[in-house]
Short mmCIF file of N, CA, C and O in Angstrom, two decimals:
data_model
loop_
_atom_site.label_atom_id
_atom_site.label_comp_id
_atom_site.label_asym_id
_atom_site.label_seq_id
_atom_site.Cartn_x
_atom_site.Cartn_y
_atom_site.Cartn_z
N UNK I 1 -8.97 -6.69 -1.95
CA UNK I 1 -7.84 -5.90 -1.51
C UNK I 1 -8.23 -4.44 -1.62
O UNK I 1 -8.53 -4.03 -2.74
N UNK I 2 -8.26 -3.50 -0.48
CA UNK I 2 -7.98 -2.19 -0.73
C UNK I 2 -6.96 -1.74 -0.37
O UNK I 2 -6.21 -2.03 0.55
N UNK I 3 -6.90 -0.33 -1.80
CA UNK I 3 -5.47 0.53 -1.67
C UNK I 3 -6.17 1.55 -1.34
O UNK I 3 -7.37 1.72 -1.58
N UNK I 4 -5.16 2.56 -0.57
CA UNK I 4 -5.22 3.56 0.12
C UNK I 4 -4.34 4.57 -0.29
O UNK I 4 -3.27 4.31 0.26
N UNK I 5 -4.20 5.80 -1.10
CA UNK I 5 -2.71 6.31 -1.97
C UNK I 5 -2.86 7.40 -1.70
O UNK I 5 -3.95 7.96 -1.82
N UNK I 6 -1.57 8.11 -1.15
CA UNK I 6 -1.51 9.60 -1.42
C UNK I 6 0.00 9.64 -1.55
O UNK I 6 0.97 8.96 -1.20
N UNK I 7 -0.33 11.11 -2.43
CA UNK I 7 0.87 11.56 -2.98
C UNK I 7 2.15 12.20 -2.00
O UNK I 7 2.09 13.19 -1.26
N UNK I 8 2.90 11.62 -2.17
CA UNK I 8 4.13 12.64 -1.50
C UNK I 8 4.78 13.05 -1.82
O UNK I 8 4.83 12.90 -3.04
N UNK I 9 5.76 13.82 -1.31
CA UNK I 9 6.87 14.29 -1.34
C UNK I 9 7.76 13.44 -0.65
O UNK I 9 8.45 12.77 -1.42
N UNK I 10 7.97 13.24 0.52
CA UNK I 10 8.58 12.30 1.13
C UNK I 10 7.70 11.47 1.91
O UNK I 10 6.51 11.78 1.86
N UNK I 11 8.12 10.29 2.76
CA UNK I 11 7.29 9.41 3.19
C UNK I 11 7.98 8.80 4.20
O UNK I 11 9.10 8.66 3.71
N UNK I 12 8.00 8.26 5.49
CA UNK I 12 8.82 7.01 6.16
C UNK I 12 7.72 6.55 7.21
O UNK I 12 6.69 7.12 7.56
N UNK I 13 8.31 5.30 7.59
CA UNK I 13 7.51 4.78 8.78
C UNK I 13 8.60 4.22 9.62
O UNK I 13 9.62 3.82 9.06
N UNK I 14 8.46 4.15 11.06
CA UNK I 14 9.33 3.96 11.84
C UNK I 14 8.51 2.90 12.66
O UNK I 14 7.31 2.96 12.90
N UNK I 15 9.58 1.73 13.10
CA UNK I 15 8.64 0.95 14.39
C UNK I 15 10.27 0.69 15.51
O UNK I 15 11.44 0.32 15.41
N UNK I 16 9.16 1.23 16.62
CA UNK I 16 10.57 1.59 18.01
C UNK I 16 11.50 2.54 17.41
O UNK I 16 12.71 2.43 17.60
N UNK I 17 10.92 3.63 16.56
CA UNK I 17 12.09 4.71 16.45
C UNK I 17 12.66 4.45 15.55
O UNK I 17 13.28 5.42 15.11
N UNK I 18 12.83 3.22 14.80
CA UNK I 18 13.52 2.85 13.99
C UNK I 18 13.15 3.16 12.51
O UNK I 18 12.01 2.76 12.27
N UNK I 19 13.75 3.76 11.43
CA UNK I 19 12.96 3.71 10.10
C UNK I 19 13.07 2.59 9.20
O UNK I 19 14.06 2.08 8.69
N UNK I 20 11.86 2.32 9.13
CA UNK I 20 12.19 0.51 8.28
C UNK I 20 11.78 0.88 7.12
O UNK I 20 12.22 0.16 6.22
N UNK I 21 10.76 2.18 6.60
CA UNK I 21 11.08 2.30 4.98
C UNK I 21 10.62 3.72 4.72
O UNK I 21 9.76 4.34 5.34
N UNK I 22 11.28 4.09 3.79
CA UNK I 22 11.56 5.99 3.54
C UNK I 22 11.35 6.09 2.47
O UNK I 22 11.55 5.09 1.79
N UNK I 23 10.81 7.40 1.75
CA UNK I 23 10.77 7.02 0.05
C UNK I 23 10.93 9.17 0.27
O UNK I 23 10.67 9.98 1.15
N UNK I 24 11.51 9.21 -1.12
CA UNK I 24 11.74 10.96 -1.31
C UNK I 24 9.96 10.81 -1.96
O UNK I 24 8.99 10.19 -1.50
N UNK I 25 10.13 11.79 -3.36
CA UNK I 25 8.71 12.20 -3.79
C UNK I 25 7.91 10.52 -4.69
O UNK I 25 8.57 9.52 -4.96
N UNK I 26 6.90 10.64 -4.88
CA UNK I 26 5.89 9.11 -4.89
C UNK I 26 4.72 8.83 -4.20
O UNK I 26 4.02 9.74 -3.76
N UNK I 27 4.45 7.67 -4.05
CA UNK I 27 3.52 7.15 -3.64
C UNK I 27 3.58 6.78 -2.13
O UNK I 27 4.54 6.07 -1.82
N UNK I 28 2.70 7.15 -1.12
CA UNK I 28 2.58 6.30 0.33
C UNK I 28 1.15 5.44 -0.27
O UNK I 28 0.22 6.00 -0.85
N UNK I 29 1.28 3.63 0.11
CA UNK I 29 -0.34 3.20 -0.40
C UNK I 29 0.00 2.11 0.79
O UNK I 29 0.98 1.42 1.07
N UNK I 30 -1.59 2.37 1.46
CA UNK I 30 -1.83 1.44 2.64
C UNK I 30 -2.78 0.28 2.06
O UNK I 30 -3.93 0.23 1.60
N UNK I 31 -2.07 -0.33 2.22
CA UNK I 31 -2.75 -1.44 1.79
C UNK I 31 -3.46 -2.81 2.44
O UNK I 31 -2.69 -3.62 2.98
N UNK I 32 -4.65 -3.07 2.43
CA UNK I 32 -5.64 -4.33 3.43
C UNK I 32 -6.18 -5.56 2.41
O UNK I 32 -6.73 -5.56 1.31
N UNK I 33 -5.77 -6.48 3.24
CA UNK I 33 -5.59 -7.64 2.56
C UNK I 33 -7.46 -7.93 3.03
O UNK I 33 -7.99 -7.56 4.08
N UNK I 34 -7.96 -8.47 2.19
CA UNK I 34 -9.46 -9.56 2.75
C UNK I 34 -8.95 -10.70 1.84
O UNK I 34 -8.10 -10.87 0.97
N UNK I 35 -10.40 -11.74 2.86
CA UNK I 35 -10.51 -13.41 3.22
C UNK I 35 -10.38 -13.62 1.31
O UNK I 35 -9.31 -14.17 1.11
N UNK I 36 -10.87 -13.44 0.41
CA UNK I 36 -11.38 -13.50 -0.80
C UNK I 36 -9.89 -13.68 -1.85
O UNK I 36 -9.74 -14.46 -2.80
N UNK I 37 -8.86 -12.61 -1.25
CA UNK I 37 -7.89 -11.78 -2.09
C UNK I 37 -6.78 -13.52 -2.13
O UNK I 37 -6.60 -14.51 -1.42
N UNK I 38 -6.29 -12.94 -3.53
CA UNK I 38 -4.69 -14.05 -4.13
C UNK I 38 -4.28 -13.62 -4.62
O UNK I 38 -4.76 -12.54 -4.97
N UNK I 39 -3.44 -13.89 -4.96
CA UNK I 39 -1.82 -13.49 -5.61
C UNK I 39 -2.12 -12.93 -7.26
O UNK I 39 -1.32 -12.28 -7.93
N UNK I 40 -3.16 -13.26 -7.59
CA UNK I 40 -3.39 -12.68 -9.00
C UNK I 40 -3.69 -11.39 -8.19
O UNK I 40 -2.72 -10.68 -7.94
N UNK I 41 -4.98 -10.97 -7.73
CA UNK I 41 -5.42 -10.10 -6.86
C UNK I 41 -4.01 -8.79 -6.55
O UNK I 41 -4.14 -7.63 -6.95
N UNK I 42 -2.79 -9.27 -5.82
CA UNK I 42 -2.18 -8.87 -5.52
C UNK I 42 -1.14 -8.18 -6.61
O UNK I 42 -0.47 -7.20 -6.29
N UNK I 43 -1.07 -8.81 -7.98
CA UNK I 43 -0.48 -8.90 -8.81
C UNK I 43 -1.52 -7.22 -9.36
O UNK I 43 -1.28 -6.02 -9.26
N UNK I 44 -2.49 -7.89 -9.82
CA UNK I 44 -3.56 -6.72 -10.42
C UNK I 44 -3.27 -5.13 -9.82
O UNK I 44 -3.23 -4.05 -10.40
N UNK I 45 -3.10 -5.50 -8.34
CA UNK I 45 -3.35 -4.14 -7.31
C UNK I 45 -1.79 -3.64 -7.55
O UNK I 45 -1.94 -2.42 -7.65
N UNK I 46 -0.97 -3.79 -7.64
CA UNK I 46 0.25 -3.30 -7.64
C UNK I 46 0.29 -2.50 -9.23
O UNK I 46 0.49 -1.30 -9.42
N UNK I 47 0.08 -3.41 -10.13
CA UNK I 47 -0.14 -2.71 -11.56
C UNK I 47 -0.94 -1.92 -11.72
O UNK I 47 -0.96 -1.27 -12.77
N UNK I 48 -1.92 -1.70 -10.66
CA UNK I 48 -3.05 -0.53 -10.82
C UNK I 48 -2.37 0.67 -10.12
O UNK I 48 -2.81 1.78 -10.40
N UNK I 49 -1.24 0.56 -9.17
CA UNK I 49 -0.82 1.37 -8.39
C UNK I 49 0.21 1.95 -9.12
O UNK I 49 0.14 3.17 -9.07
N UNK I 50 1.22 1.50 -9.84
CA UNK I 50 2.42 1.87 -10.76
C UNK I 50 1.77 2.66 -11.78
O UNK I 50 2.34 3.58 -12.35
N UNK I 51 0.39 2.25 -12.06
CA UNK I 51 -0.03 2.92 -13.12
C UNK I 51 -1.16 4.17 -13.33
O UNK I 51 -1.53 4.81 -14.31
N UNK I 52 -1.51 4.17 -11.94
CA UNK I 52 -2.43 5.17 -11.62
C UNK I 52 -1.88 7.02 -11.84
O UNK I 52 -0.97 7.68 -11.36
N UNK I 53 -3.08 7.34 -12.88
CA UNK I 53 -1.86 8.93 -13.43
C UNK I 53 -2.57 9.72 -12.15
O UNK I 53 -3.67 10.27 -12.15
N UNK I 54 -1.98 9.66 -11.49
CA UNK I 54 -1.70 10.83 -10.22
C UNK I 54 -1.42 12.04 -9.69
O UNK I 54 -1.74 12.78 -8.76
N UNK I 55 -0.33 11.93 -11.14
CA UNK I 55 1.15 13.20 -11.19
C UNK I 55 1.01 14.14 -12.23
O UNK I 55 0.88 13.74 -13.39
N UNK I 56 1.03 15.53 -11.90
CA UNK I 56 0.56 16.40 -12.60
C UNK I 56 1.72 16.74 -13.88
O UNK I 56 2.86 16.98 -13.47
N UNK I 57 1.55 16.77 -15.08
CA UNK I 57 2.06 16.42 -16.42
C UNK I 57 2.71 17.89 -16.79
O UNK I 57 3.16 18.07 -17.93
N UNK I 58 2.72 18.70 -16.01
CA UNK I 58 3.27 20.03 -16.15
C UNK I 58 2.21 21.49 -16.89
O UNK I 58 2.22 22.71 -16.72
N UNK I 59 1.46 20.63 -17.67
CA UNK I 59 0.68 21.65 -18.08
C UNK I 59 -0.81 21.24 -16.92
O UNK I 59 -1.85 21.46 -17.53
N UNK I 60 -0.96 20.92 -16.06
CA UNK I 60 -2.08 21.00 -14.83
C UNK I 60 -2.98 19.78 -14.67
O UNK I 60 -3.94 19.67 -13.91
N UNK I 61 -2.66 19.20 -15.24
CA UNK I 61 -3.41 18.03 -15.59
C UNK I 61 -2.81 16.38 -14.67
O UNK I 61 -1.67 16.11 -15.04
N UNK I 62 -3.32 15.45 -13.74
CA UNK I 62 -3.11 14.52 -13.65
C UNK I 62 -3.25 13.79 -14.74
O UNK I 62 -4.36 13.44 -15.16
N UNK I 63 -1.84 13.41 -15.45
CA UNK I 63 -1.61 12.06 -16.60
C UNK I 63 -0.69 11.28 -16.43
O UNK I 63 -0.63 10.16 -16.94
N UNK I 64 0.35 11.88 -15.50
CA UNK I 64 1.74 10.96 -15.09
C UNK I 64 1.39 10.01 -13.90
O UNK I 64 0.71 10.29 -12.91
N UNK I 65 2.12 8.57 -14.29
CA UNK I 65 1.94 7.62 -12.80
C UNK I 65 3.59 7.56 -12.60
O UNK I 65 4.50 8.07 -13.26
N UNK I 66 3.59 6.74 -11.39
CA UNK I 66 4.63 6.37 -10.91
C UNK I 66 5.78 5.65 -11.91
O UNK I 66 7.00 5.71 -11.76
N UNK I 67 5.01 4.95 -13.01
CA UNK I 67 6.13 4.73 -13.77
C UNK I 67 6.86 5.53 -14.73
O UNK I 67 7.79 4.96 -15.29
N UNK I 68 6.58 7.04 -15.10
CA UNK I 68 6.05 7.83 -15.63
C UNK I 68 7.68 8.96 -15.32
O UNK I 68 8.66 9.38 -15.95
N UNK I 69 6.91 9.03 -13.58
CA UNK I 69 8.02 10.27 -13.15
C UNK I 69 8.92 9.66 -12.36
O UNK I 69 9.62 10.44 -11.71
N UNK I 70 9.23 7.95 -12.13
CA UNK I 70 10.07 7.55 -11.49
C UNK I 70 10.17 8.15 -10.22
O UNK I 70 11.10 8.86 -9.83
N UNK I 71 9.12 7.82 -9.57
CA UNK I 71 8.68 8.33 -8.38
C UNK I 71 8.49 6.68 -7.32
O UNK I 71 8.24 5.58 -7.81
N UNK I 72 8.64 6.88 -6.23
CA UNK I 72 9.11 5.91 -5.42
C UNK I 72 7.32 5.40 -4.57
O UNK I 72 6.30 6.06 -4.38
N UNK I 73 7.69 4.00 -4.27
CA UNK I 73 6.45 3.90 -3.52
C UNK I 73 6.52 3.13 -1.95
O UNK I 73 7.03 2.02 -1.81
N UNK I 74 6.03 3.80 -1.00
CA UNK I 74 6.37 3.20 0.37
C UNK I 74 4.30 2.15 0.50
O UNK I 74 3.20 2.70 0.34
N UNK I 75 4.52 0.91 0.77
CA UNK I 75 4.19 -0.43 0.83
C UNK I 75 3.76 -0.29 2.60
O UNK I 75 4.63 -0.65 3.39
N UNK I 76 2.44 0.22 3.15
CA UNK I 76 2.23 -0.16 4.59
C UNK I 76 0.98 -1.14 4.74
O UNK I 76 -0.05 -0.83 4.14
N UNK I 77 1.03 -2.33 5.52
CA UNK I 77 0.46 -3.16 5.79
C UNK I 77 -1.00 -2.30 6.64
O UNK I 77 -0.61 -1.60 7.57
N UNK I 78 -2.47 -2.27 6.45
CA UNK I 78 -2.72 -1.38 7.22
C UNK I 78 -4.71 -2.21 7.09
O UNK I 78 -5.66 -1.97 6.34
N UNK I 79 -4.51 -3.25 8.33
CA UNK I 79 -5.99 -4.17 8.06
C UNK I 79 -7.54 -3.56 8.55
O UNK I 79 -8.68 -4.02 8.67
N UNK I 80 -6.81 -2.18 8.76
CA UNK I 80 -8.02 -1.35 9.39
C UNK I 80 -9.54 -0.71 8.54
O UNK I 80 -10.68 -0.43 8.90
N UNK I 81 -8.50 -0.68 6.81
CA UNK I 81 -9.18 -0.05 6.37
C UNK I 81 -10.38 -1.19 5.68
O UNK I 81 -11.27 -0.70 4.99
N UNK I 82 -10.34 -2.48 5.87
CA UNK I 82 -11.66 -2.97 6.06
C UNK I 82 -12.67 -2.74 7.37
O UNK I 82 -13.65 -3.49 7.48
N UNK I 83 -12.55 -2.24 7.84
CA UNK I 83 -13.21 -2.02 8.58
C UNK I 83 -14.75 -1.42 8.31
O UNK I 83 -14.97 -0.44 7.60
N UNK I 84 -15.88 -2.27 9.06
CA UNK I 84 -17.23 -2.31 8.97
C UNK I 84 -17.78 -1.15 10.29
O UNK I 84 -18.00 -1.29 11.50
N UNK I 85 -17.85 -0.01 9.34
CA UNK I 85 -18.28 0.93 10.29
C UNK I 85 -19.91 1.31 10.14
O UNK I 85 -20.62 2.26 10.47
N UNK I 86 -20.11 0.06 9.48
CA UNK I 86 -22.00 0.72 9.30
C UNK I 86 -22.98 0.46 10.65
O UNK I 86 -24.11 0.94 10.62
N UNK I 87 -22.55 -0.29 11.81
CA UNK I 87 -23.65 -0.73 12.80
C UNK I 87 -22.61 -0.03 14.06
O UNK I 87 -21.40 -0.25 14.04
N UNK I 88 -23.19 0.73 15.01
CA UNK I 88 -22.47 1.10 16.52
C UNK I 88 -21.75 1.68 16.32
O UNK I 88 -21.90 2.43 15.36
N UNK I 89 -20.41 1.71 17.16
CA UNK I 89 -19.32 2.86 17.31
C UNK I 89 -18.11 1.75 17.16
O UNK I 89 -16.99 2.17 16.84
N UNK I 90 -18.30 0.37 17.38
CA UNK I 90 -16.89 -0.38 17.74
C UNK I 90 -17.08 -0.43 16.50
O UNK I 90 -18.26 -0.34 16.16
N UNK I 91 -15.95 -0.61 15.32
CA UNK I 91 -15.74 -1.16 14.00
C UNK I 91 -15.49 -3.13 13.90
O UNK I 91 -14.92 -3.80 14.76
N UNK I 92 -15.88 -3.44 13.10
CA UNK I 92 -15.69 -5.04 13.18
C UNK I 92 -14.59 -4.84 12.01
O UNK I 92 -14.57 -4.03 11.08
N UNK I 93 -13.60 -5.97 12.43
CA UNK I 93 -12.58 -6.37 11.13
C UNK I 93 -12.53 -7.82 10.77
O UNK I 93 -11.58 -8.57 10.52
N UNK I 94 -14.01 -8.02 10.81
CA UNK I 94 -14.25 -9.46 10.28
C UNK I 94 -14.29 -9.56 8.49
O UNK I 94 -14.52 -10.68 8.03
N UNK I 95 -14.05 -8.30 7.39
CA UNK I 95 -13.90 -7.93 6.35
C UNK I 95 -11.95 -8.28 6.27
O UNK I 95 -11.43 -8.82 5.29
N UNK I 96 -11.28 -7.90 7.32
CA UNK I 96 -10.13 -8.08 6.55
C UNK I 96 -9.17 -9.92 6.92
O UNK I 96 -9.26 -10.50 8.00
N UNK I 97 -8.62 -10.30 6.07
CA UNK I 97 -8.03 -11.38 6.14
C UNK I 97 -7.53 -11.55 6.96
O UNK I 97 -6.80 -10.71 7.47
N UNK I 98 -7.78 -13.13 7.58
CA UNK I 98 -6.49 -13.30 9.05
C UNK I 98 -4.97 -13.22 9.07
O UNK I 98 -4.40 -13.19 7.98
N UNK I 99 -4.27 -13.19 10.12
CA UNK I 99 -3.07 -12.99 9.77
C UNK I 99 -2.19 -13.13 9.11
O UNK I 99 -1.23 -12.42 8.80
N UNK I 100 -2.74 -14.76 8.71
CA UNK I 100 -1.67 -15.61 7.97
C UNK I 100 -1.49 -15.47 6.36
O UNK I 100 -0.50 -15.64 5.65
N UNK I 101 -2.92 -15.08 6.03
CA UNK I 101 -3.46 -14.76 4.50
C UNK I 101 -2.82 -13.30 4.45
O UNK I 101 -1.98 -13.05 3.58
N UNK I 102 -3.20 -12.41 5.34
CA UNK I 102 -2.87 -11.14 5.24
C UNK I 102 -1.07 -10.98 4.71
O UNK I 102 -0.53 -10.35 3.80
N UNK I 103 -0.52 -11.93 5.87
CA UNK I 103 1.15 -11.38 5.91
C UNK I 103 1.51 -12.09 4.44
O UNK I 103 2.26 -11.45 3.70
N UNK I 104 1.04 -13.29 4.00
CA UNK I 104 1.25 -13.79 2.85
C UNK I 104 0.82 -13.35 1.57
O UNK I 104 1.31 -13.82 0.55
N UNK I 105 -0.37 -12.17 1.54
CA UNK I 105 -0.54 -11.40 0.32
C UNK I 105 0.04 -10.54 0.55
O UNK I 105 0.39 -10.02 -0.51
N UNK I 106 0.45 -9.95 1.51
CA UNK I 106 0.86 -8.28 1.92
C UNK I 106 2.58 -8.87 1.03
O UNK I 106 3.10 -8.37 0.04
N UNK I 107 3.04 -10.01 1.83
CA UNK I 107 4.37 -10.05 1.10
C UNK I 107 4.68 -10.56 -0.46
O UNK I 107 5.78 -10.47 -0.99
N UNK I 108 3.37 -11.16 -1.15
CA UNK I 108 3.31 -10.91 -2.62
C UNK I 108 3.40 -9.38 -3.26
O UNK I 108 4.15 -8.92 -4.12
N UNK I 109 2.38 -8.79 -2.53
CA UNK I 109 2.59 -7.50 -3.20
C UNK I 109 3.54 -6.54 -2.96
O UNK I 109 3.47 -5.47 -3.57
N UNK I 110 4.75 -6.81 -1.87
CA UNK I 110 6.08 -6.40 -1.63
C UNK I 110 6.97 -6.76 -3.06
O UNK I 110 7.49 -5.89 -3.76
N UNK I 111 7.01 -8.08 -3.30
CA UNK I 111 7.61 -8.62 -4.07
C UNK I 111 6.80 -8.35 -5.52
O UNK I 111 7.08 -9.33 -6.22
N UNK I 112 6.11 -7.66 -6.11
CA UNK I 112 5.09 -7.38 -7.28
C UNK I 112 5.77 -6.04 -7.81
O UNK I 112 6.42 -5.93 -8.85
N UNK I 113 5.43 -4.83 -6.67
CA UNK I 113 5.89 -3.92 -6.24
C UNK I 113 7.73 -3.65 -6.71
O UNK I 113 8.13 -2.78 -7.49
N UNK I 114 8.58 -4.69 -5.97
CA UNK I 114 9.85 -4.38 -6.16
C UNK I 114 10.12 -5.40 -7.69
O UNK I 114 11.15 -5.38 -8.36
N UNK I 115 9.42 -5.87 -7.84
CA UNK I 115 9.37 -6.23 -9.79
C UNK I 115 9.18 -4.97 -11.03
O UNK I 115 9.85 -4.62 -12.00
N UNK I 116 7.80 -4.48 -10.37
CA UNK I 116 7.88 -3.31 -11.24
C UNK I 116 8.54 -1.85 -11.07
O UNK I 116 8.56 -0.97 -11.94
N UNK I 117 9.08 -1.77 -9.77
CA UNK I 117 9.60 -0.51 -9.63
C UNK I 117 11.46 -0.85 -8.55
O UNK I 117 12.09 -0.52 -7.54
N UNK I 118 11.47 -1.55 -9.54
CA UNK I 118 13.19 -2.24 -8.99
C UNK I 118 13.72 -1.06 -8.16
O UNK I 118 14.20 -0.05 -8.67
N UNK I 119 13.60 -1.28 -6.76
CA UNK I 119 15.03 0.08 -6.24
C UNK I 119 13.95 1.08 -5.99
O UNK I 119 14.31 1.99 -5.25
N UNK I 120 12.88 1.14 -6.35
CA UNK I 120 12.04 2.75 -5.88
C UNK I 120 11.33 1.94 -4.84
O UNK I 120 11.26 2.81 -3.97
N UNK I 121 10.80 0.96 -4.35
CA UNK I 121 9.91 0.62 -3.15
C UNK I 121 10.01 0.14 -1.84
O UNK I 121 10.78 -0.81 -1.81
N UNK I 122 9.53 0.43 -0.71
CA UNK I 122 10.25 0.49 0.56
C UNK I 122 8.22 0.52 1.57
O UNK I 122 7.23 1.25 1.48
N UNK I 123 8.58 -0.67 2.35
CA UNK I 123 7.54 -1.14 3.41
C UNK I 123 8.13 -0.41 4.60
O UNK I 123 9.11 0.20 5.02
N UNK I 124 6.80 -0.92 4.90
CA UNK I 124 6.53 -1.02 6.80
C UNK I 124 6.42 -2.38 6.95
O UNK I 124 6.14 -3.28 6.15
N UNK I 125 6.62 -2.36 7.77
CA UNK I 125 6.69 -3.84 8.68
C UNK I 125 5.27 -4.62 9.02
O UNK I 125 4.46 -3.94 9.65
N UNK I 126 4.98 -5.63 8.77
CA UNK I 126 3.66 -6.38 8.92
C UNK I 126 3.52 -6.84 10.23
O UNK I 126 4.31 -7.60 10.79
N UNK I 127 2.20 -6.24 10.83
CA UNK I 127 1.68 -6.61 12.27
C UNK I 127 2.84 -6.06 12.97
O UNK I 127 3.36 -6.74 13.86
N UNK I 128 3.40 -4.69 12.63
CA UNK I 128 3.83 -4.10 13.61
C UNK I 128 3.00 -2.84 13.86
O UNK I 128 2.12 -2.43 13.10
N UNK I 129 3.47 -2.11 15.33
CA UNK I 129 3.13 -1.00 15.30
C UNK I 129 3.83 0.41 14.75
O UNK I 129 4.94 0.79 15.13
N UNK I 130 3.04 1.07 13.87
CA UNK I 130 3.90 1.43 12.94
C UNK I 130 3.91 3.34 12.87
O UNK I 130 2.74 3.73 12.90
N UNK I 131 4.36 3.88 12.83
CA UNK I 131 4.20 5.31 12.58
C UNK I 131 4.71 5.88 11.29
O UNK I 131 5.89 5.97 10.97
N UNK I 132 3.88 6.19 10.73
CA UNK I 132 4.02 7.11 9.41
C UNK I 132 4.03 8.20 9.81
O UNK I 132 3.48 8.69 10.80
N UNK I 133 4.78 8.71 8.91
CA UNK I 133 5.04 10.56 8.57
C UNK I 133 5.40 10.62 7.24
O UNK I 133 5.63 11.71 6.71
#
């Protein structure tokens, strides 16, 4: 499984205009499922994400995580970032999991996610087309 994290201030993703998940200040983490990854896997990656000190502790220093400053996390399905860019120009995504594995870990770690951060976490939509801002 790779995570993908940056810090925000605010966060949403919209599919057809629509906003399917918004977060104020927190975490945006894109997240790619591979063939290999399970639900422990998924379990691990979410606790690494709640707990990652990110957030600057007031005296300049990253020591605060998300559980920390009660900071929110937006959840995007995103199978690109396996992507095998070492041979040509086309990328292969024979690194990330097929659909079925993908939508079924992607929605463990929805549900991992809204365990440890009850009320702060908010997706994008799986195998949609999706726009972040």
């Amino acid at each position: 499984m790779i995570l993908l994290i940056q810090r925000v201030s605010e966060a949403n993703v919209r599919v057809n205009s629509d906003i399917v998940g918004q977060i104020g200040p927190g975490l945006l983490a894109f997240v790619a499922i591979e063939p290999n990854d399970d639900d422990a896997t998924a379990r691990r990656l979410v606790e690494r994400a709640v707990a990652y000190r990110v957030f600057d502790d007031g005296a300049g220093r990253m020591n605060l995580s998300l559980a920390d400053t009660g900071g929110e996390l937006l959840l995007v399905s995103q199978f690109t970032l396996a992507a095998d860019t070492r041979k040509g120009l086309r990328p292969s995504f024979t690194a990330a999991a097929p659909p079925e594995l993908g939508r079924h870990l992607f929605e463990q770690v929805v549900k991992f996610a809204h365990e440890e951060l009850p009320g702060r976490t908010a997706t994008g939509r799986f195998g949609a087309d999706m726009k972040v801002a």
